[in-house]
Coordinates of C-alpha atoms and ligand atoms in Angstrom, one line a residue:
X1275 CA 46.9 -24.5 12.4
X1276 CA 44.6 -26.1 9.9
X1277 CA 41.0 -24.8 10.2
X1278 CA 37.8 -26.2 8.7
X1279 CA 34.7 -24.0 8.4
X1280 CA 31.4 -25.6 7.6
X1281 CA 29.1 -23.4 5.5
X1282 CA 29.2 -21.3 2.4
X1283 CA 27.5 -17.9 2.8
X1284 CA 28.3 -14.3 3.7
X1285 CA 28.5 -15.2 7.4
X1286 CA 31.1 -17.9 6.8
X1287 CA 33.1 -15.4 4.6
X1288 CA 33.1 -12.9 7.5
X1289 CA 34.2 -15.6 9.9
X1290 CA 37.0 -16.8 7.6
X1291 CA 38.3 -13.3 7.0
X1292 CA 38.5 -12.7 10.7
X1293 CA 40.1 -16.1 11.5
X1294 CA 42.8 -15.3 8.9
X1295 CA 44.0 -12.5 11.1
X1296 CA 45.4 -15.1 13.5
X1297 CA 49.1 -15.7 12.6
X1298 CA 49.0 -19.4 13.6
X1299 CA 46.4 -20.1 10.9
X1300 CA 48.2 -21.7 8.0
X1301 CA 45.3 -23.2 6.1
X1302 CA 41.5 -22.7 6.0
X1303 CA 39.1 -25.1 4.3
X1304 CA 35.5 -24.1 3.6
X1305 CA 33.0 -26.9 3.1
X1306 CA 31.4 -26.1 0.7
X1307 CA 32.4 -22.3 0.7
X1308 CA 31.6 -20.5 -2.5
X1309 CA 33.2 -18.8 -5.5
X1310 CA 34.0 -15.6 -3.5
X1311 CA 35.2 -17.4 -0.3
X1312 CA 37.6 -19.2 -2.6
X1313 CA 39.8 -16.0 -2.5
X1314 CA 40.3 -16.6 1.3
X1315 CA 40.0 -20.3 1.8
X1316 CA 40.3 -23.6 -0.1
X1317 CA 36.7 -24.5 -1.0
X1318 CA 35.8 -28.2 -1.0
X1319 CA 32.7 -29.5 -2.6
X1320 CA 31.1 -31.2 0.4
X1321 CA 27.6 -30.0 1.4
X1322 CA 27.2 -28.4 4.9
X1323 CA 24.7 -31.1 5.8
X1324 CA 26.9 -34.1 4.8
X1325 CA 28.2 -34.8 8.2
X1326 CA 29.8 -38.1 7.3
X1327 CA 31.9 -36.6 4.5
X1328 CA 32.8 -33.6 6.6
X1329 CA 34.1 -35.8 9.4
X1330 CA 36.0 -38.0 7.0
X1331 CA 37.5 -34.9 5.4
X1332 CA 38.5 -33.5 8.8
X1333 CA 40.2 -36.7 9.8
X1334 CA 42.1 -37.2 6.5
X1335 CA 43.3 -33.6 6.4
X1336 CA 44.6 -33.3 10.0
X1337 CA 42.2 -30.5 10.9
X1338 CA 43.2 -28.8 14.2
X1339 CA 40.0 -26.9 14.8
X1340 CA 36.5 -26.9 13.2
X1341 CA 33.9 -24.1 13.1
X1342 CA 30.4 -25.2 12.3
X1343 CA 28.4 -22.1 11.3
X1344 CA 25.0 -23.0 9.8
X1345 CA 21.9 -24.2 11.7
X1346 CA 21.3 -27.5 9.8
X1347 CA 24.6 -29.3 10.5
X1348 CA 24.5 -28.1 14.1
X1349 CA 21.0 -29.4 14.6
X1350 CA 22.0 -32.7 12.9
X1351 CA 24.9 -33.2 15.2
X1352 CA 27.9 -32.2 13.2
X1353 CA 29.8 -31.1 16.3
X1354 CA 29.0 -34.3 18.1
X1355 CA 30.4 -36.3 15.2
X1356 CA 33.6 -34.2 14.8
X1357 CA 34.3 -34.2 18.5
X1358 CA 33.9 -38.0 18.6
X1359 CA 36.5 -38.1 15.9
X1360 CA 38.8 -36.1 18.2
X1361 CA 38.5 -32.7 16.5
X1362 CA 37.9 -29.7 18.7
X1363 CA 35.0 -27.6 17.5
X1364 CA 33.2 -24.3 17.8
X1365 CA 29.5 -24.8 18.0
X1366 CA 26.8 -26.5 20.2
X1367 CA 26.1 -30.2 20.2
X1368 CA 22.8 -31.3 18.8
X1369 CA 21.2 -31.6 22.2
X1370 CA 21.8 -27.8 22.7
X1371 CA 21.3 -26.7 19.1
X1372 CA 17.6 -27.8 19.6
X1373 CA 17.2 -24.4 21.1
X1374 CA 16.9 -23.2 17.5
X1375 CA 15.9 -26.6 16.0
X1376 CA 12.6 -26.7 17.8
X1377 CA 10.5 -23.7 18.6
X1378 CA 8.3 -25.9 20.8
X1379 CA 11.4 -26.8 22.8
X1380 CA 12.5 -23.2 23.2
X1381 CA 9.1 -21.9 24.1
X1382 CA 8.7 -24.6 26.8
X1383 CA 12.2 -23.9 28.1
X1384 CA 11.4 -20.2 28.5
X1385 CA 8.1 -21.0 30.2
X1386 CA 9.7 -23.4 32.6
X1387 CA 12.5 -21.0 33.6
X1388 CA 10.5 -17.8 33.5
X1389 CA 12.4 -16.2 30.7
X1390 CA 10.4 -13.4 29.2
X1391 CA 8.8 -14.2 25.8
X1392 CA 5.5 -13.9 24.0
X1393 CA 2.6 -15.8 25.5
X1394 CA 1.8 -18.9 23.4
X1395 CA 0.2 -22.3 22.9
X1396 CA 1.5 -25.3 21.0
X1397 CA -0.5 -27.6 18.8
X1398 CA 0.1 -30.9 17.1
X1399 CA -3.5 -31.3 16.0
X1400 CA -5.0 -29.0 13.3
X1401 CA -8.5 -29.0 14.7
X1402 CA -7.4 -27.9 18.1
X1403 CA -5.2 -25.2 16.5
X1404 CA -8.2 -23.9 14.4
X1405 CA -10.5 -24.0 17.5
X1406 CA -8.0 -21.9 19.3
X1407 CA -7.8 -19.3 16.5
X1408 CA -11.6 -18.9 16.7
X1409 CA -11.4 -17.1 20.1
X1410 CA -7.8 -15.7 20.1
X1411 CA -7.3 -12.0 19.4
X1412 CA -5.5 -11.1 16.2
X1413 CA -2.8 -10.3 15.1
X1414 CA -1.4 -13.8 15.9
X1415 CA 2.0 -15.1 15.2
X1416 CA 2.2 -18.7 13.8
X1417 CA 5.4 -20.6 13.8
X1418 CA 6.3 -24.0 12.4
X1419 CA 8.2 -26.0 15.0
X1420 CA 11.4 -27.0 13.1
X1421 CA 13.9 -25.3 10.8
X1422 CA 12.3 -23.6 7.8
X1423 CA 15.0 -21.4 6.3
X1424 CA 13.8 -18.5 8.4
X1425 CA 10.4 -18.6 6.6
X1426 CA 8.4 -20.7 9.0
X1427 CA 6.9 -17.6 10.8
X1428 CA 3.6 -16.0 9.7
X1429 CA 2.2 -12.8 11.2
X1430 CA -1.5 -13.2 10.7
X1431 CA -3.4 -9.9 10.7
X1432 CA -6.8 -11.5 10.4
X1433 CA -8.5 -14.7 11.5
X1434 CA -8.7 -15.7 7.8
X1435 CA -4.9 -15.3 7.4
X1436 CA -4.3 -17.4 10.6
X1437 CA -6.5 -20.2 9.3
X1438 CA -4.6 -20.2 6.0
X1439 CA -1.3 -20.3 7.7
X1440 CA -2.3 -23.2 9.9
X1441 CA -3.7 -25.1 7.0
X1442 CA -0.6 -24.5 4.9
X1443 CA 1.7 -25.7 7.7
X1444 CA -0.3 -28.6 9.3
X1445 CA -2.3 -29.9 6.3
X1446 CA -0.5 -28.8 3.1
X1447 CA 2.9 -29.3 4.8
X1448 CA 4.6 -26.4 3.0
X1449 CA 7.5 -26.7 5.5
X1450 CA 7.5 -30.5 5.5
X1451 CA 7.6 -32.1 8.9
X1452 CA 8.5 -28.7 10.5
X1453 CA 4.7 -28.0 10.4
X1454 CA 3.7 -31.1 12.4
X1455 CA 3.8 -29.0 15.5
X1456 CA 3.1 -25.3 15.5
X1457 CA 3.4 -22.5 18.0
X1458 CA 0.7 -19.8 18.1
X1459 CA 1.8 -16.8 20.0
X1460 CA 0.9 -13.3 21.0
X1461 CA 2.0 -10.5 18.7
X1462 CA 4.6 -8.3 20.3
X1463 CA 5.6 -4.8 19.4
X1464 CA 8.7 -2.8 19.8
X1465 CA 12.2 -2.4 18.2
X1466 CA 14.0 -5.6 17.5
X1467 CA 17.6 -6.2 18.6
X1468 CA 19.9 -9.1 17.7
X1469 CA 22.5 -10.0 20.4
X1470 CA 25.0 -12.6 19.5
X1471 CA 26.9 -14.0 22.4
X1472 CA 29.9 -16.3 23.1
X1473 CA 29.2 -18.8 25.8
X1474 CA 31.0 -21.8 27.1
X1475 CA 28.1 -22.9 29.3
X1476 CA 29.7 -21.1 32.4
X1477 CA 30.2 -17.5 31.2
X1478 CA 28.2 -15.6 28.6
X1479 CA 29.8 -12.7 26.8
X1480 CA 27.4 -10.7 24.6
X1481 CA 28.9 -9.3 21.4
X1482 CA 28.1 -5.8 20.2
X1483 CA 24.3 -5.5 19.5
X1484 CA 23.0 -5.2 16.0
X1485 CA 19.8 -4.6 13.9
X1486 CA 18.7 -6.7 11.0
X1487 CA 16.4 -5.5 8.2
X1488 CA 14.4 -8.6 7.3
X1489 CA 11.8 -7.4 4.8
X1490 CA 12.7 -7.3 1.1
X1491 CA 11.6 -3.7 0.4
X1492 CA 12.3 -0.2 1.5
X1493 CA 10.4 1.0 4.6
X1494 CA 10.1 -2.6 5.9
X1495 CA 7.7 -3.7 3.2
X1496 CA 7.5 -6.9 1.1
X1497 CA 8.4 -10.4 1.9
X1498 CA 10.5 -11.7 4.7
X1499 CA 14.1 -12.5 3.7
X1500 CA 17.1 -13.9 5.4
X1501 CA 18.1 -10.3 6.0
X1502 CA 18.8 -7.4 3.6
X1503 CA 21.2 -5.4 5.8
X1504 CA 22.4 -4.8 9.3
X1505 CA 23.9 -2.1 11.5
X1506 CA 25.8 -2.3 14.7
X1507 CA 25.6 -1.2 17.5
X1508 CA 21.8 -1.0 17.7
X1509 CA 20.9 2.4 19.3
X1510 CA 17.8 1.0 21.0
X1511 CA 20.0 -1.4 23.0
X1512 CA 21.1 1.0 25.9
X1513 CA 23.3 0.0 28.8
X1514 CA 20.3 -0.3 31.0
X1515 CA 18.5 -2.7 28.7
X1516 CA 21.7 -4.7 28.2
X1517 CA 21.9 -5.1 32.0
X1518 CA 18.3 -6.1 32.2
X1519 CA 18.8 -8.7 29.4
X1520 CA 21.8 -10.2 31.1
X1521 CA 19.8 -10.7 34.3
X1522 CA 16.5 -11.8 32.9
X1523 CA 17.4 -13.5 29.7
X1524 CA 21.1 -14.3 29.0
X1525 CA 22.2 -15.9 32.3
X1526 CA 18.8 -17.6 32.9
X1527 CA 19.0 -19.2 29.5
X1528 CA 22.6 -20.5 30.0
X1529 CA 21.6 -21.9 33.4
X1530 CA 18.3 -23.4 32.1
X1531 CA 20.3 -25.3 29.4
X1532 CA 22.7 -26.5 32.0
X1533 CA 19.9 -27.7 34.2
X1534 CA 18.3 -29.5 31.3
X1535 CA 21.6 -31.3 30.7
X1536 CA 22.0 -29.5 27.4
X1537 CA 25.0 -27.2 28.1
X1538 CA 25.3 -24.7 25.2
X1539 CA 28.8 -24.0 23.9
X1540 CA 29.3 -21.7 20.9
X1541 CA 27.5 -18.6 19.7
X1542 CA 24.0 -18.2 21.1
X1543 CA 22.0 -15.6 19.3
X1544 CA 19.2 -13.8 21.1
X1545 CA 16.6 -12.3 18.9
X1546 CA 14.9 -9.8 21.2
X1547 CA 12.0 -7.4 21.1
X1548 CA 12.1 -4.4 23.4
X1549 CA 8.4 -4.2 24.4
X1550 CA 6.9 -1.7 26.7
X1551 CA 6.9 -4.5 29.3
X1552 CA 10.6 -5.0 29.0
X1553 CA 12.8 -7.1 26.6
X1554 CA 11.4 -10.4 25.4
X1555 CA 12.9 -13.3 23.4
X1556 CA 11.5 -13.6 19.9
X1557 CA 13.8 -16.4 19.0
X1558 CA 17.0 -18.2 19.8
X1559 CA 19.5 -19.2 17.1
X1560 CA 22.2 -21.7 17.9
X1561 CA 24.7 -19.9 15.6
X1562 CA 26.0 -16.6 14.3
X1563 CA 23.4 -14.6 12.5
X1564 CA 23.5 -13.8 8.8
X1565 CA 24.0 -10.8 8.1
X1566 CA 24.6 -9.8 11.7
X1567 CA 28.0 -11.4 11.6
X1568 CA 29.0 -9.2 8.7
X1569 CA 28.8 -6.1 11.1
X1570 CA 29.6 -7.7 14.4
X1571 CA 32.9 -9.3 13.5
X1572 CA 34.5 -6.3 11.8
X1573 CA 34.0 -4.5 15.1
X1574 CA 35.6 -7.3 17.2
X1575 CA 39.1 -6.1 18.3
X1576 CA 40.1 -9.4 20.0
X1577 CA 41.3 -12.4 18.1
X1578 CA 38.3 -14.5 17.0
X1579 CA 40.1 -17.8 16.9
X1580 CA 41.4 -17.3 20.5
X1581 CA 38.0 -16.5 21.8
X1582 CA 36.5 -19.5 20.0
X1583 CA 39.1 -21.8 21.4
X1584 CA 38.5 -20.4 24.9
X1585 CA 34.8 -21.3 24.4
X1586 CA 35.8 -24.9 23.4
X1587 CA 38.1 -25.2 26.4
X1588 CA 35.5 -23.6 28.8
X1589 CA 37.9 -20.8 29.6
X1590 CA 35.9 -17.9 28.3
X1591 CA 36.0 -16.1 31.7
X1592 CA 39.8 -15.7 31.4
X1593 CA 39.6 -14.4 27.9
X1594 CA 39.4 -10.8 26.7
X1595 CA 36.6 -10.1 24.3
X1596 CA 36.8 -6.5 23.2
X1597 CA 34.8 -4.5 20.7
X1598 CA 35.6 -1.3 18.9
X1599 CA 33.5 1.8 19.7
X1600 CA 33.0 2.4 16.0
X1601 CA 29.8 1.6 14.0
X1602 CA 29.3 -0.7 11.1
X1603 CA 26.7 -1.1 8.3
X1604 CA 26.3 -4.0 5.9
X1605 CA 24.1 -3.6 2.8
X1606 CA 23.1 -6.8 1.0
X1607 CA 23.3 -6.7 -2.8
X1608 CA 20.8 -9.3 -3.9
X1609 CA 19.5 -10.6 -7.2
X1610 CA 16.4 -8.8 -8.4
X1611 CA 13.4 -11.0 -7.5
X1612 CA 14.8 -12.4 -4.3
X1613 CA 13.3 -14.0 -2.1
X1614 CA 11.1 -15.4 -4.9
X1615 CA 12.6 -16.3 -8.2
X1616 CA 15.7 -14.7 -9.7
X1617 CA 18.4 -15.3 -12.4
X1618 CA 21.7 -16.8 -11.6
X1619 CA 25.0 -17.2 -13.4
X1620 CA 25.4 -13.5 -14.2
X1621 CA 28.9 -12.1 -14.2
X1622 CA 30.0 -10.4 -11.0
X1623 CA 32.7 -7.9 -10.4
X1624 CA 34.2 -6.9 -7.1
X1625 CA 37.0 -4.3 -7.5
X1626 CA 40.2 -5.5 -5.8
X1627 CA 40.6 -2.3 -3.6
X1628 CA 37.3 -3.0 -1.8
X1629 CA 37.4 -6.8 -1.7
X1630 CA 38.3 -6.9 2.0
X1631 CA 35.0 -5.2 2.8
X1632 CA 32.8 -7.4 0.6
X1633 CA 31.5 -10.7 2.0
X1634 CA 30.4 -13.1 -0.7
X1635 CA 27.1 -15.0 0.0
X1636 CA 26.0 -16.4 -3.4
X1637 CA 28.6 -16.7 -6.2
X1638 CA 30.5 -19.4 -8.0
X1639 CA 33.3 -19.6 -10.5
X1640 CA 32.4 -20.7 -14.0
X1641 CA 35.0 -20.8 -16.8
X1642 CA 37.3 -18.8 -14.6
X1643 CA 34.8 -16.0 -14.0
X1644 CA 32.9 -15.1 -10.8
X1645 CA 29.1 -15.3 -11.4
X1646 CA 26.1 -14.9 -9.2
X1647 CA 24.7 -18.0 -7.7
X1648 CA 22.1 -17.1 -5.1
X1649 CA 19.4 -14.6 -3.9
X1650 CA 21.7 -12.8 -1.6
X1651 CA 24.9 -12.3 -3.5
X1652 CA 27.1 -9.9 -1.6
X1653 CA 27.3 -8.1 1.8
X1654 CA 29.1 -4.8 1.6
X1655 CA 30.3 -3.7 5.0
X1656 CA 31.7 -0.3 6.0
X1657 CA 33.1 0.6 9.5
X1658 CA 33.3 4.2 10.5
X1659 CA 33.5 6.4 13.6
X1660 CA 29.8 7.0 13.5
X1661 CA 26.8 5.2 12.1
X1662 CA 25.9 7.9 9.5
X1663 CA 29.3 7.7 7.9
X1664 CA 29.2 3.9 8.0
X1665 CA 25.9 3.8 6.2
X1666 CA 27.1 6.3 3.5
X1667 CA 30.3 4.3 3.0
X1668 CA 28.5 1.0 2.8
X1669 CA 26.3 2.4 0.0
X1670 CA 29.4 3.6 -1.9
X1671 CA 30.7 0.0 -1.8
X1672 CA 27.4 -1.3 -3.1
X1673 CA 27.7 1.1 -6.1
X1674 CA 31.2 -0.3 -6.9
X1675 CA 30.2 -4.0 -7.0
X1676 CA 28.6 -5.0 -10.3
X1677 CA 26.1 -7.5 -11.7
X1678 CA 23.2 -6.7 -14.0
X1679 CA 20.2 -7.6 -11.7
X1680 CA 21.6 -6.0 -8.6
X1681 CA 18.9 -5.2 -6.1
X1682 CA 19.3 -3.7 -2.6
X1683 CA 17.3 -1.7 0.0
X1684 CA 18.0 2.0 0.1
X1685 CA 17.2 2.6 3.7
X1686 CA 19.5 0.3 5.7
X1687 CA 20.3 2.1 8.9
X1688 CA 17.7 4.8 8.6
X1689 CA 15.6 3.6 11.4
X1690 CA 18.7 3.5 13.7
X1691 CA 19.8 6.9 12.6
X1692 CA 16.3 8.3 13.5
X1693 CA 16.5 6.6 16.9
X1694 CA 19.9 8.2 17.5
X1695 CA 18.3 11.7 17.0
Ligands
LIG204 P1 11.7 -15.6 13.9 O1 12.0 -16.6 12.7 O2 11.1 -16.3 15.1 O3 12.8 -14.7 14.1 O4 10.6 -14.6 13.3 C1 10.8 -13.8 12.2 C2 10.3 -12.4 12.4 O5 8.9 -12.4 12.7 C3 11.0 -11.8 13.6 O6 12.2 -11.2 13.3 C4 9.9 -10.8 14.0 O7 10.1 -9.6 13.2 C5 8.6 -11.4 13.7 N1 8.1 -12.1 14.9 C6 8.3 -13.3 15.4 N2 7.6 -13.5 16.5 C7 6.9 -12.4 16.8 C8 6.0 -12.0 17.8 N3 5.6 -12.8 18.8 N4 5.5 -10.7 17.7 C9 5.8 -9.9 16.7 N5 6.7 -10.2 15.7 C10 7.2 -11.4 15.7
LIG205 N1 19.6 -12.6 10.5 C1 18.8 -13.5 11.2 C2 19.3 -14.9 11.2 O1 20.5 -15.2 11.0 O2 18.5 -15.8 11.5

């Protein structure tokens, strides 16, 4: 089979490495991929958002199956376009990807179908939003409606911060049109859990749970990032909580999307907070998480391509999806300065003996050499019988990869290890 993967980060590298385990796969193209992914797939310089070119490429290269991984092309209708051209795909159509593409949509969906989430109000008028802040208790969470590279969420500790955030989003347009509508919601507290799931619109199969570490600095300090490391499984996500989530969140969401005529097929990501009043949805993503994928897929025992194709054919209920009972830890090696400014183009070494455990997020090949090309550069993943060992082994991998401005958090997995005690 000839496979096309849209995207070019660590998540896509993890998907590609897993897909390669299937013996029927003869060729994988990554659009655009990156300098590290080039070791596992043929990278083609077509941007993930360039849906026209992606579709042309798929048709002219006899692609048998396409996997669309990032949010932008999904929200823009990449799957609709590929399917219209006769190419089977993994990923939701645009009318379902809106569950991530619009926070106003997802909040209204949850309200309509009684899916537990933070209480909220939506605004498309700055004066009304500012009036609301006058009387609402802080902290408040302010979210730009549309996609904003994971940065459109502000936790305002004071009224002053809330006013600034609203002004930035609605008046100064720091997230462009994404700030035309905002959601202002109640601040929730509790451990966060990421649950990725496979769903074909009929059946939902949660993958092993995970925990992201979103802040840049040790001890959850500093700016929000795309994610500095992950562990799986998440010790806070007990069997009881999983059962409760299935009944109150996962199945109701799939049914709600069906009732709205927006059947979701693909990977639906539930970002959950385990509050003292039960699990609540913080966010939905219409795709695999990054860097959650880098710990979840290494623990998947079943064949990924088979599961994905079962989703496409709406035969997920007949398909085995099995996870290992081991633990995994992924530590992100980033460029010093991320998520603000950082240097690029610095020589990068990944020793061959650990290359199968390293997912490349931001690198390119220049003059035949691998160099850094992004904020998050590598994800180093170790799998072990227990979490403590997985964490130790992941840090050994981080020590072995080399680039001069390497920056990483030192405490990935520590919160989970404490919870296990
Ligand atoms: P999101 O992009 O919606 O995932 O938000 C980014 C991060 O902001 C989440 O991972 C949470 O840590 C935090 N967050 C979002 N919404 C809330 C909320 N209602 N209460 C507390 N924290 C939140
Ligand atoms: N790691 C969070 C996300 O993929 O949005």
